[in-house]
Amino acid sequence: MNIFSFLIYCVVATFTPGPANIVILSSVQHSGAKKSMNYVYGATIAFGLLLILSTLLNHVLVEVIPNILIIMQVIGSLYMLYLAYKIFKMGAMEDQPNPNANFRSGLLMQLVNPKVLLFTLTVIPSYVMPFYTSSLALTLFVIIITVIGFFAFTTWVVFGSIFRRFLQNHQKVLNTLMALFLVYSAIMISGIL
C-alpha cells in the first residue's frame, strides 16, 4: 500500500473547498467558531457513517464479485482526475448564504454531499482493500479517515477568516497544487507507476 498516496488523497479530498467546508467558513464568519463546531460534529459523524457503509458495501461486493476492486480502482482514478480538473478550473470563492450552523445541518449536508459520497465510495476499495481485508484493519482505516476529515473541518473553523483571505489571494497556485496532488494520487491507485 502506498501510504503517501493514500494520505495525499485523503487530505486533498477533505481539506479542499467543498459544500461542507464552504458552509463552515461562512458559519465561522457569521456565527463564530464555537457555534460552528456543532456543524462540524454533525458533518464528522455523517462522514464516518458513510465510510462505514461504504466499507461494508465494498467488503460484500469483493466477496461476491472478486474483480470489483479493479473496477473501483479505475472509477476512483477517473474520479480523482475529474476532481483535479474541477479544482484547477475553480474560480474565486464566493460568499455563501449562512445556514443554521447546527449538528443536524452538518449531518444532513454530508449525507447528500456528492463530493463526500464519491470519496467514501472510492477511498477504501482503491487504497485499502487491495492490501487489507480484515475487519480490524478496515475499521482502523475508517477511523483514520474520519479523524482526517474532522481535522479538515476543524481547520476550516479555526483558520476560517485567515484561510479565506489566503485562498482568495493565492487561489490559482493552491488550486494547481491540489490538482497536481490529485493527479499523482490517481496515477498511483491506477497502477500506472
mmCIF file with all atom_site columns, C-alpha atoms in Angstrom:
data_model
loop_
_atom_site.group_PDB
_atom_site.id
_atom_site.type_symbol
_atom_site.label_atom_id
_atom_site.label_alt_id
_atom_site.label_comp_id
_atom_site.label_asym_id
_atom_site.label_entity_id
_atom_site.label_seq_id
_atom_site.pdbx_PDB_ins_code
_atom_site.Cartn_x
_atom_site.Cartn_y
_atom_site.Cartn_z
_atom_site.occupancy
_atom_site.B_iso_or_equiv
_atom_site.pdbx_formal_charge
_atom_site.auth_seq_id
_atom_site.auth_comp_id
_atom_site.auth_asym_id
_atom_site.auth_atom_id
_atom_site.pdbx_PDB_model_num
ATOM 1   C CA . MET A 1 1   ? 0.000   0.000   0.000   1.00 0.00 ? 1   MET A CA 1
ATOM 2   C CA . ASN A 1 2   ? 1.321   3.427   -0.910  1.00 0.00 ? 2   ASN A CA 1
ATOM 3   C CA . ILE A 1 3   ? 0.567   5.239   2.352   1.00 0.00 ? 3   ILE A CA 1
ATOM 4   C CA . PHE A 1 4   ? 1.854   8.565   0.987   1.00 0.00 ? 4   PHE A CA 1
ATOM 5   C CA . SER A 1 5   ? -0.565  8.483   -1.944  1.00 0.00 ? 5   SER A CA 1
ATOM 6   C CA . PHE A 1 6   ? -3.387  7.398   0.378   1.00 0.00 ? 6   PHE A CA 1
ATOM 7   C CA . LEU A 1 7   ? -2.732  10.275  2.796   1.00 0.00 ? 7   LEU A CA 1
ATOM 8   C CA . ILE A 1 8   ? -2.435  12.828  -0.015  1.00 0.00 ? 8   ILE A CA 1
ATOM 9   C CA . TYR A 1 9   ? -5.777  11.712  -1.426  1.00 0.00 ? 9   TYR A CA 1
ATOM 10  C CA . CYS A 1 10  ? -7.458  11.897  1.987   1.00 0.00 ? 10  CYS A CA 1
ATOM 11  C CA . VAL A 1 11  ? -6.011  15.319  2.796   1.00 0.00 ? 11  VAL A CA 1
ATOM 12  C CA . VAL A 1 12  ? -6.740  16.817  -0.619  1.00 0.00 ? 12  VAL A CA 1
ATOM 13  C CA . ALA A 1 13  ? -10.285 15.425  -0.702  1.00 0.00 ? 13  ALA A CA 1
ATOM 14  C CA . THR A 1 14  ? -11.131 16.587  2.823   1.00 0.00 ? 14  THR A CA 1
ATOM 15  C CA . PHE A 1 15  ? -9.286  19.905  3.059   1.00 0.00 ? 15  PHE A CA 1
ATOM 16  C CA . THR A 1 16  ? -10.176 21.351  -0.357  1.00 0.00 ? 16  THR A CA 1
ATOM 17  C CA . PRO A 1 17  ? -13.246 23.562  -0.659  1.00 0.00 ? 17  PRO A CA 1
ATOM 18  C CA . GLY A 1 18  ? -16.454 21.618  -0.954  1.00 0.00 ? 18  GLY A CA 1
ATOM 19  C CA . PRO A 1 19  ? -20.012 22.259  0.175   1.00 0.00 ? 19  PRO A CA 1
ATOM 20  C CA . ALA A 1 20  ? -19.376 21.428  3.847   1.00 0.00 ? 20  ALA A CA 1
ATOM 21  C CA . ASN A 1 21  ? -16.114 23.376  4.061   1.00 0.00 ? 21  ASN A CA 1
ATOM 22  C CA . ILE A 1 22  ? -17.649 26.439  2.419   1.00 0.00 ? 22  ILE A CA 1
ATOM 23  C CA . VAL A 1 23  ? -20.613 26.318  4.823   1.00 0.00 ? 23  VAL A CA 1
ATOM 24  C CA . ILE A 1 24  ? -18.171 26.012  7.751   1.00 0.00 ? 24  ILE A CA 1
ATOM 25  C CA . LEU A 1 25  ? -16.228 29.030  6.514   1.00 0.00 ? 25  LEU A CA 1
ATOM 26  C CA . SER A 1 26  ? -19.399 31.078  6.150   1.00 0.00 ? 26  SER A CA 1
ATOM 27  C CA . SER A 1 27  ? -20.670 29.914  9.512   1.00 0.00 ? 27  SER A CA 1
ATOM 28  C CA . VAL A 1 28  ? -17.443 30.908  11.283  1.00 0.00 ? 28  VAL A CA 1
ATOM 29  C CA . GLN A 1 29  ? -17.651 34.383  9.821   1.00 0.00 ? 29  GLN A CA 1
ATOM 30  C CA . HIS A 1 30  ? -21.308 34.830  10.782  1.00 0.00 ? 30  HIS A CA 1
ATOM 31  C CA . SER A 1 31  ? -21.758 32.734  13.949  1.00 0.00 ? 31  SER A CA 1
ATOM 32  C CA . GLY A 1 32  ? -18.286 32.262  15.400  1.00 0.00 ? 32  GLY A CA 1
ATOM 33  C CA . ALA A 1 33  ? -16.130 29.209  15.950  1.00 0.00 ? 33  ALA A CA 1
ATOM 34  C CA . LYS A 1 34  ? -17.979 27.817  18.952  1.00 0.00 ? 34  LYS A CA 1
ATOM 35  C CA . LYS A 1 35  ? -21.366 27.555  17.204  1.00 0.00 ? 35  LYS A CA 1
ATOM 36  C CA . SER A 1 36  ? -19.729 26.281  14.025  1.00 0.00 ? 36  SER A CA 1
ATOM 37  C CA . MET A 1 37  ? -18.267 23.303  15.906  1.00 0.00 ? 37  MET A CA 1
ATOM 38  C CA . ASN A 1 38  ? -21.799 21.861  16.283  1.00 0.00 ? 38  ASN A CA 1
ATOM 39  C CA . TYR A 1 39  ? -21.983 21.737  12.498  1.00 0.00 ? 39  TYR A CA 1
ATOM 40  C CA . VAL A 1 40  ? -18.526 20.107  12.397  1.00 0.00 ? 40  VAL A CA 1
ATOM 41  C CA . TYR A 1 41  ? -19.604 17.373  14.829  1.00 0.00 ? 41  TYR A CA 1
ATOM 42  C CA . GLY A 1 42  ? -22.627 16.523  12.694  1.00 0.00 ? 42  GLY A CA 1
ATOM 43  C CA . ALA A 1 43  ? -20.571 16.564  9.493   1.00 0.00 ? 43  ALA A CA 1
ATOM 44  C CA . THR A 1 44  ? -17.905 14.337  11.055  1.00 0.00 ? 44  THR A CA 1
ATOM 45  C CA . ILE A 1 45  ? -20.405 11.749  12.278  1.00 0.00 ? 45  ILE A CA 1
ATOM 46  C CA . ALA A 1 46  ? -22.064 11.598  8.849   1.00 0.00 ? 46  ALA A CA 1
ATOM 47  C CA . PHE A 1 47  ? -18.625 11.300  7.210   1.00 0.00 ? 47  PHE A CA 1
ATOM 48  C CA . GLY A 1 48  ? -17.741 8.360   9.470   1.00 0.00 ? 48  GLY A CA 1
ATOM 49  C CA . LEU A 1 49  ? -21.115 6.688   8.895   1.00 0.00 ? 49  LEU A CA 1
ATOM 50  C CA . LEU A 1 50  ? -20.693 6.966   5.128   1.00 0.00 ? 50  LEU A CA 1
ATOM 51  C CA . LEU A 1 51  ? -17.218 5.441   5.385   1.00 0.00 ? 51  LEU A CA 1
ATOM 52  C CA . ILE A 1 52  ? -18.600 2.546   7.450   1.00 0.00 ? 52  ILE A CA 1
ATOM 53  C CA . LEU A 1 53  ? -21.443 1.936   4.999   1.00 0.00 ? 53  LEU A CA 1
ATOM 54  C CA . SER A 1 54  ? -19.083 2.135   2.038   1.00 0.00 ? 54  SER A CA 1
ATOM 55  C CA . THR A 1 55  ? -16.639 -0.276  3.660   1.00 0.00 ? 55  THR A CA 1
ATOM 56  C CA . LEU A 1 56  ? -19.377 -2.795  4.425   1.00 0.00 ? 56  LEU A CA 1
ATOM 57  C CA . LEU A 1 57  ? -20.804 -2.499  0.918   1.00 0.00 ? 57  LEU A CA 1
ATOM 58  C CA . ASN A 1 58  ? -17.401 -2.854  -0.727  1.00 0.00 ? 58  ASN A CA 1
ATOM 59  C CA . HIS A 1 59  ? -16.422 -5.758  1.523   1.00 0.00 ? 59  HIS A CA 1
ATOM 60  C CA . VAL A 1 60  ? -19.561 -7.639  0.441   1.00 0.00 ? 60  VAL A CA 1
ATOM 61  C CA . LEU A 1 61  ? -19.010 -6.736  -3.222  1.00 0.00 ? 61  LEU A CA 1
ATOM 62  C CA . VAL A 1 62  ? -15.407 -8.014  -3.146  1.00 0.00 ? 62  VAL A CA 1
ATOM 63  C CA . GLU A 1 63  ? -16.592 -11.375 -1.877  1.00 0.00 ? 63  GLU A CA 1
ATOM 64  C CA . VAL A 1 64  ? -19.442 -11.590 -4.400  1.00 0.00 ? 64  VAL A CA 1
ATOM 65  C CA . ILE A 1 65  ? -17.588 -10.103 -7.370  1.00 0.00 ? 65  ILE A CA 1
ATOM 66  C CA . PRO A 1 66  ? -13.809 -10.608 -6.904  1.00 0.00 ? 66  PRO A CA 1
ATOM 67  C CA . ASN A 1 67  ? -12.767 -8.327  -9.783  1.00 0.00 ? 67  ASN A CA 1
ATOM 68  C CA . ILE A 1 68  ? -14.761 -5.372  -8.427  1.00 0.00 ? 68  ILE A CA 1
ATOM 69  C CA . LEU A 1 69  ? -11.585 -3.906  -6.875  1.00 0.00 ? 69  LEU A CA 1
ATOM 70  C CA . ILE A 1 70  ? -10.053 -3.323  -10.297 1.00 0.00 ? 70  ILE A CA 1
ATOM 71  C CA . ILE A 1 71  ? -13.236 -1.604  -11.453 1.00 0.00 ? 71  ILE A CA 1
ATOM 72  C CA . MET A 1 72  ? -13.338 0.535   -8.286  1.00 0.00 ? 72  MET A CA 1
ATOM 73  C CA . GLN A 1 73  ? -9.661  1.489   -8.754  1.00 0.00 ? 73  GLN A CA 1
ATOM 74  C CA . VAL A 1 74  ? -10.405 2.664   -12.295 1.00 0.00 ? 74  VAL A CA 1
ATOM 75  C CA . ILE A 1 75  ? -13.519 4.558   -11.157 1.00 0.00 ? 75  ILE A CA 1
ATOM 76  C CA . GLY A 1 76  ? -11.565 6.065   -8.240  1.00 0.00 ? 76  GLY A CA 1
ATOM 77  C CA . SER A 1 77  ? -8.739  7.157   -10.543 1.00 0.00 ? 77  SER A CA 1
ATOM 78  C CA . LEU A 1 78  ? -11.154 8.730   -13.028 1.00 0.00 ? 78  LEU A CA 1
ATOM 79  C CA . TYR A 1 79  ? -12.990 10.499  -10.205 1.00 0.00 ? 79  TYR A CA 1
ATOM 80  C CA . MET A 1 80  ? -9.714  11.900  -8.855  1.00 0.00 ? 80  MET A CA 1
ATOM 81  C CA . LEU A 1 81  ? -8.791  13.169  -12.313 1.00 0.00 ? 81  LEU A CA 1
ATOM 82  C CA . TYR A 1 82  ? -12.225 14.808  -12.556 1.00 0.00 ? 82  TYR A CA 1
ATOM 83  C CA . LEU A 1 83  ? -11.711 16.414  -9.124  1.00 0.00 ? 83  LEU A CA 1
ATOM 84  C CA . ALA A 1 84  ? -8.252  17.602  -10.184 1.00 0.00 ? 84  ALA A CA 1
ATOM 85  C CA . TYR A 1 85  ? -9.760  19.255  -13.253 1.00 0.00 ? 85  TYR A CA 1
ATOM 86  C CA . LYS A 1 86  ? -12.554 20.885  -11.224 1.00 0.00 ? 86  LYS A CA 1
ATOM 87  C CA . ILE A 1 87  ? -10.107 22.181  -8.603  1.00 0.00 ? 87  ILE A CA 1
ATOM 88  C CA . PHE A 1 88  ? -7.731  23.504  -11.265 1.00 0.00 ? 88  PHE A CA 1
ATOM 89  C CA . LYS A 1 89  ? -10.588 25.353  -13.022 1.00 0.00 ? 89  LYS A CA 1
ATOM 90  C CA . MET A 1 90  ? -12.160 26.625  -9.760  1.00 0.00 ? 90  MET A CA 1
ATOM 91  C CA . GLY A 1 91  ? -12.815 30.338  -9.728  1.00 0.00 ? 91  GLY A CA 1
ATOM 92  C CA . ALA A 1 92  ? -12.799 32.765  -6.845  1.00 0.00 ? 92  ALA A CA 1
ATOM 93  C CA . MET A 1 93  ? -14.540 31.661  -3.690  1.00 0.00 ? 93  MET A CA 1
ATOM 94  C CA . GLU A 1 94  ? -17.905 33.329  -3.485  1.00 0.00 ? 94  GLU A CA 1
ATOM 95  C CA . ASP A 1 95  ? -19.838 34.326  -0.394  1.00 0.00 ? 95  ASP A CA 1
ATOM 96  C CA . GLN A 1 96  ? -22.277 31.637  0.608   1.00 0.00 ? 96  GLN A CA 1
ATOM 97  C CA . PRO A 1 97  ? -25.512 32.202  2.468   1.00 0.00 ? 97  PRO A CA 1
ATOM 98  C CA . ASN A 1 98  ? -25.268 31.472  6.177   1.00 0.00 ? 98  ASN A CA 1
ATOM 99  C CA . PRO A 1 99  ? -27.327 28.368  7.029   1.00 0.00 ? 99  PRO A CA 1
ATOM 100 C CA . ASN A 1 100 ? -28.001 27.239  10.562  1.00 0.00 ? 100 ASN A CA 1
ATOM 101 C CA . ALA A 1 101 ? -24.675 26.037  11.882  1.00 0.00 ? 101 ALA A CA 1
ATOM 102 C CA . ASN A 1 102 ? -26.005 23.148  13.908  1.00 0.00 ? 102 ASN A CA 1
ATOM 103 C CA . PHE A 1 103 ? -25.384 19.442  14.314  1.00 0.00 ? 103 PHE A CA 1
ATOM 104 C CA . ARG A 1 104 ? -28.369 18.391  12.209  1.00 0.00 ? 104 ARG A CA 1
ATOM 105 C CA . SER A 1 105 ? -27.493 20.587  9.225   1.00 0.00 ? 105 SER A CA 1
ATOM 106 C CA . GLY A 1 106 ? -23.886 19.320  9.332   1.00 0.00 ? 106 GLY A CA 1
ATOM 107 C CA . LEU A 1 107 ? -25.103 15.727  9.400   1.00 0.00 ? 107 LEU A CA 1
ATOM 108 C CA . LEU A 1 108 ? -27.579 16.221  6.556   1.00 0.00 ? 108 LEU A CA 1
ATOM 109 C CA . MET A 1 109 ? -25.131 18.202  4.393   1.00 0.00 ? 109 MET A CA 1
ATOM 110 C CA . GLN A 1 110 ? -22.626 15.358  4.462   1.00 0.00 ? 110 GLN A CA 1
ATOM 111 C CA . LEU A 1 111 ? -25.217 12.674  3.734   1.00 0.00 ? 111 LEU A CA 1
ATOM 112 C CA . VAL A 1 112 ? -26.169 14.416  0.462   1.00 0.00 ? 112 VAL A CA 1
ATOM 113 C CA . ASN A 1 113 ? -22.766 15.924  -0.395  1.00 0.00 ? 113 ASN A CA 1
ATOM 114 C CA . PRO A 1 114 ? -21.691 14.437  -3.766  1.00 0.00 ? 114 PRO A CA 1
ATOM 115 C CA . LYS A 1 115 ? -18.008 15.088  -3.054  1.00 0.00 ? 115 LYS A CA 1
ATOM 116 C CA . VAL A 1 116 ? -18.184 13.092  0.181   1.00 0.00 ? 116 VAL A CA 1
ATOM 117 C CA . LEU A 1 117 ? -20.341 10.328  -1.292  1.00 0.00 ? 117 LEU A CA 1
ATOM 118 C CA . LEU A 1 118 ? -17.909 9.726   -4.157  1.00 0.00 ? 118 LEU A CA 1
ATOM 119 C CA . PHE A 1 119 ? -14.885 9.987   -1.858  1.00 0.00 ? 119 PHE A CA 1
ATOM 120 C CA . THR A 1 120 ? -16.254 7.478   0.646   1.00 0.00 ? 120 THR A CA 1
ATOM 121 C CA . LEU A 1 121 ? -17.214 5.054   -2.118  1.00 0.00 ? 121 LEU A CA 1
ATOM 122 C CA . THR A 1 122 ? -13.729 5.102   -3.666  1.00 0.00 ? 122 THR A CA 1
ATOM 123 C CA . VAL A 1 123 ? -11.135 5.556   -0.915  1.00 0.00 ? 123 VAL A CA 1
ATOM 124 C CA . ILE A 1 124 ? -11.488 2.193   0.859   1.00 0.00 ? 124 ILE A CA 1
ATOM 125 C CA . PRO A 1 125 ? -11.691 -0.040  -2.253  1.00 0.00 ? 125 PRO A CA 1
ATOM 126 C CA . SER A 1 126 ? -8.989  1.890   -4.100  1.00 0.00 ? 126 SER A CA 1
ATOM 127 C CA . TYR A 1 127 ? -6.378  2.245   -1.375  1.00 0.00 ? 127 TYR A CA 1
ATOM 128 C CA . VAL A 1 128 ? -7.137  -0.159  1.468   1.00 0.00 ? 128 VAL A CA 1
ATOM 129 C CA . MET A 1 129 ? -8.930  -3.292  0.245   1.00 0.00 ? 129 MET A CA 1
ATOM 130 C CA . PRO A 1 130 ? -6.278  -4.366  -2.261  1.00 0.00 ? 130 PRO A CA 1
ATOM 131 C CA . PHE A 1 131 ? -3.930  -4.789  0.727   1.00 0.00 ? 131 PHE A CA 1
ATOM 132 C CA . TYR A 1 132 ? -6.108  -5.233  3.830   1.00 0.00 ? 132 TYR A CA 1
ATOM 133 C CA . THR A 1 133 ? -9.394  -7.102  4.183   1.00 0.00 ? 133 THR A CA 1
ATOM 134 C CA . SER A 1 134 ? -9.654  -7.922  7.882   1.00 0.00 ? 134 SER A CA 1
ATOM 135 C CA . SER A 1 135 ? -12.413 -6.211  9.832   1.00 0.00 ? 135 SER A CA 1
ATOM 136 C CA . LEU A 1 136 ? -9.868  -4.781  12.263  1.00 0.00 ? 136 LEU A CA 1
ATOM 137 C CA . ALA A 1 137 ? -7.770  -3.207  9.503   1.00 0.00 ? 137 ALA A CA 1
ATOM 138 C CA . LEU A 1 138 ? -10.822 -1.799  7.711   1.00 0.00 ? 138 LEU A CA 1
ATOM 139 C CA . THR A 1 139 ? -12.135 -0.362  10.987  1.00 0.00 ? 139 THR A CA 1
ATOM 140 C CA . LEU A 1 140 ? -8.756  1.236   11.685  1.00 0.00 ? 140 LEU A CA 1
ATOM 141 C CA . PHE A 1 141 ? -8.694  2.881   8.257   1.00 0.00 ? 141 PHE A CA 1
ATOM 142 C CA . VAL A 1 142 ? -12.276 4.145   8.672   1.00 0.00 ? 142 VAL A CA 1
ATOM 143 C CA . ILE A 1 143 ? -11.233 5.746   11.963  1.00 0.00 ? 143 ILE A CA 1
ATOM 144 C CA . ILE A 1 144 ? -8.078  7.261   10.427  1.00 0.00 ? 144 ILE A CA 1
ATOM 145 C CA . ILE A 1 145 ? -10.002 8.748   7.505   1.00 0.00 ? 145 ILE A CA 1
ATOM 146 C CA . THR A 1 146 ? -12.751 10.068  9.798   1.00 0.00 ? 146 THR A CA 1
ATOM 147 C CA . VAL A 1 147 ? -10.134 11.751  12.004  1.00 0.00 ? 147 VAL A CA 1
ATOM 148 C CA . ILE A 1 148 ? -8.526  13.316  8.928   1.00 0.00 ? 148 ILE A CA 1
ATOM 149 C CA . GLY A 1 149 ? -11.974 14.620  7.945   1.00 0.00 ? 149 GLY A CA 1
ATOM 150 C CA . PHE A 1 150 ? -12.537 16.023  11.439  1.00 0.00 ? 150 PHE A CA 1
ATOM 151 C CA . PHE A 1 151 ? -9.159  17.793  11.308  1.00 0.00 ? 151 PHE A CA 1
ATOM 152 C CA . ALA A 1 152 ? -10.065 19.219  7.905   1.00 0.00 ? 152 ALA A CA 1
ATOM 153 C CA . PHE A 1 153 ? -13.382 20.591  9.175   1.00 0.00 ? 153 PHE A CA 1
ATOM 154 C CA . THR A 1 154 ? -11.763 21.947  12.340  1.00 0.00 ? 154 THR A CA 1
ATOM 155 C CA . THR A 1 155 ? -9.035  23.620  10.308  1.00 0.00 ? 155 THR A CA 1
ATOM 156 C CA . TRP A 1 156 ? -11.704 25.480  8.373   1.00 0.00 ? 156 TRP A CA 1
ATOM 157 C CA . VAL A 1 157 ? -13.250 26.598  11.667  1.00 0.00 ? 157 VAL A CA 1
ATOM 158 C CA . VAL A 1 158 ? -10.028 27.627  13.421  1.00 0.00 ? 158 VAL A CA 1
ATOM 159 C CA . PHE A 1 159 ? -8.426  29.377  10.488  1.00 0.00 ? 159 PHE A CA 1
ATOM 160 C CA . GLY A 1 160 ? -11.668 30.387  8.741   1.00 0.00 ? 160 GLY A CA 1
ATOM 161 C CA . SER A 1 161 ? -11.102 34.072  8.203   1.00 0.00 ? 161 SER A CA 1
ATOM 162 C CA . ILE A 1 162 ? -7.333  33.791  7.641   1.00 0.00 ? 162 ILE A CA 1
ATOM 163 C CA . PHE A 1 163 ? -7.683  30.808  5.348   1.00 0.00 ? 163 PHE A CA 1
ATOM 164 C CA . ARG A 1 164 ? -10.313 32.532  3.272   1.00 0.00 ? 164 ARG A CA 1
ATOM 165 C CA . ARG A 1 165 ? -8.151  35.586  2.609   1.00 0.00 ? 165 ARG A CA 1
ATOM 166 C CA . PHE A 1 166 ? -5.176  33.374  1.822   1.00 0.00 ? 166 PHE A CA 1
ATOM 167 C CA . LEU A 1 167 ? -7.238  31.321  -0.632  1.00 0.00 ? 167 LEU A CA 1
ATOM 168 C CA . GLN A 1 168 ? -8.508  34.435  -2.354  1.00 0.00 ? 168 GLN A CA 1
ATOM 169 C CA . ASN A 1 169 ? -5.010  35.900  -2.665  1.00 0.00 ? 169 ASN A CA 1
ATOM 170 C CA . HIS A 1 170 ? -3.281  32.681  -3.778  1.00 0.00 ? 170 HIS A CA 1
ATOM 171 C CA . GLN A 1 171 ? -6.143  30.645  -5.146  1.00 0.00 ? 171 GLN A CA 1
ATOM 172 C CA . LYS A 1 172 ? -4.712  29.763  -8.562  1.00 0.00 ? 172 LYS A CA 1
ATOM 173 C CA . VAL A 1 173 ? -1.432  28.460  -7.110  1.00 0.00 ? 173 VAL A CA 1
ATOM 174 C CA . LEU A 1 174 ? -3.218  26.440  -4.411  1.00 0.00 ? 174 LEU A CA 1
ATOM 175 C CA . ASN A 1 175 ? -5.739  25.043  -6.909  1.00 0.00 ? 175 ASN A CA 1
ATOM 176 C CA . THR A 1 176 ? -2.907  23.996  -9.228  1.00 0.00 ? 176 THR A CA 1
ATOM 177 C CA . LEU A 1 177 ? -1.024  22.260  -6.397  1.00 0.00 ? 177 LEU A CA 1
ATOM 178 C CA . MET A 1 178 ? -4.148  20.448  -5.166  1.00 0.00 ? 178 MET A CA 1
ATOM 179 C CA . ALA A 1 179 ? -4.965  19.365  -8.723  1.00 0.00 ? 179 ALA A CA 1
ATOM 180 C CA . LEU A 1 180 ? -1.438  18.009  -9.221  1.00 0.00 ? 180 LEU A CA 1
ATOM 181 C CA . PHE A 1 181 ? -1.627  16.065  -5.936  1.00 0.00 ? 181 PHE A CA 1
ATOM 182 C CA . LEU A 1 182 ? -4.896  14.503  -7.092  1.00 0.00 ? 182 LEU A CA 1
ATOM 183 C CA . VAL A 1 183 ? -3.401  13.563  -10.479 1.00 0.00 ? 183 VAL A CA 1
ATOM 184 C CA . TYR A 1 184 ? -0.493  11.904  -8.641  1.00 0.00 ? 184 TYR A CA 1
ATOM 185 C CA . SER A 1 185 ? -2.938  10.006  -6.413  1.00 0.00 ? 185 SER A CA 1
ATOM 186 C CA . ALA A 1 186 ? -4.956  8.871   -9.436  1.00 0.00 ? 186 ALA A CA 1
ATOM 187 C CA . ILE A 1 187 ? -1.837  7.580   -11.149 1.00 0.00 ? 187 ILE A CA 1
ATOM 188 C CA . MET A 1 188 ? -0.712  5.714   -8.022  1.00 0.00 ? 188 MET A CA 1
ATOM 189 C CA . ILE A 1 189 ? -4.009  3.842   -7.467  1.00 0.00 ? 189 ILE A CA 1
ATOM 190 C CA . SER A 1 190 ? -4.458  3.054   -11.133 1.00 0.00 ? 190 SER A CA 1
ATOM 191 C CA . GLY A 1 191 ? -1.207  1.105   -11.068 1.00 0.00 ? 191 GLY A CA 1
ATOM 192 C CA . ILE A 1 192 ? 0.347   3.013   -13.982 1.00 0.00 ? 192 ILE A CA 1
ATOM 193 C CA . LEU A 1 193 ? 3.539   3.688   -11.988 1.00 0.00 ? 193 LEU A CA 1
#
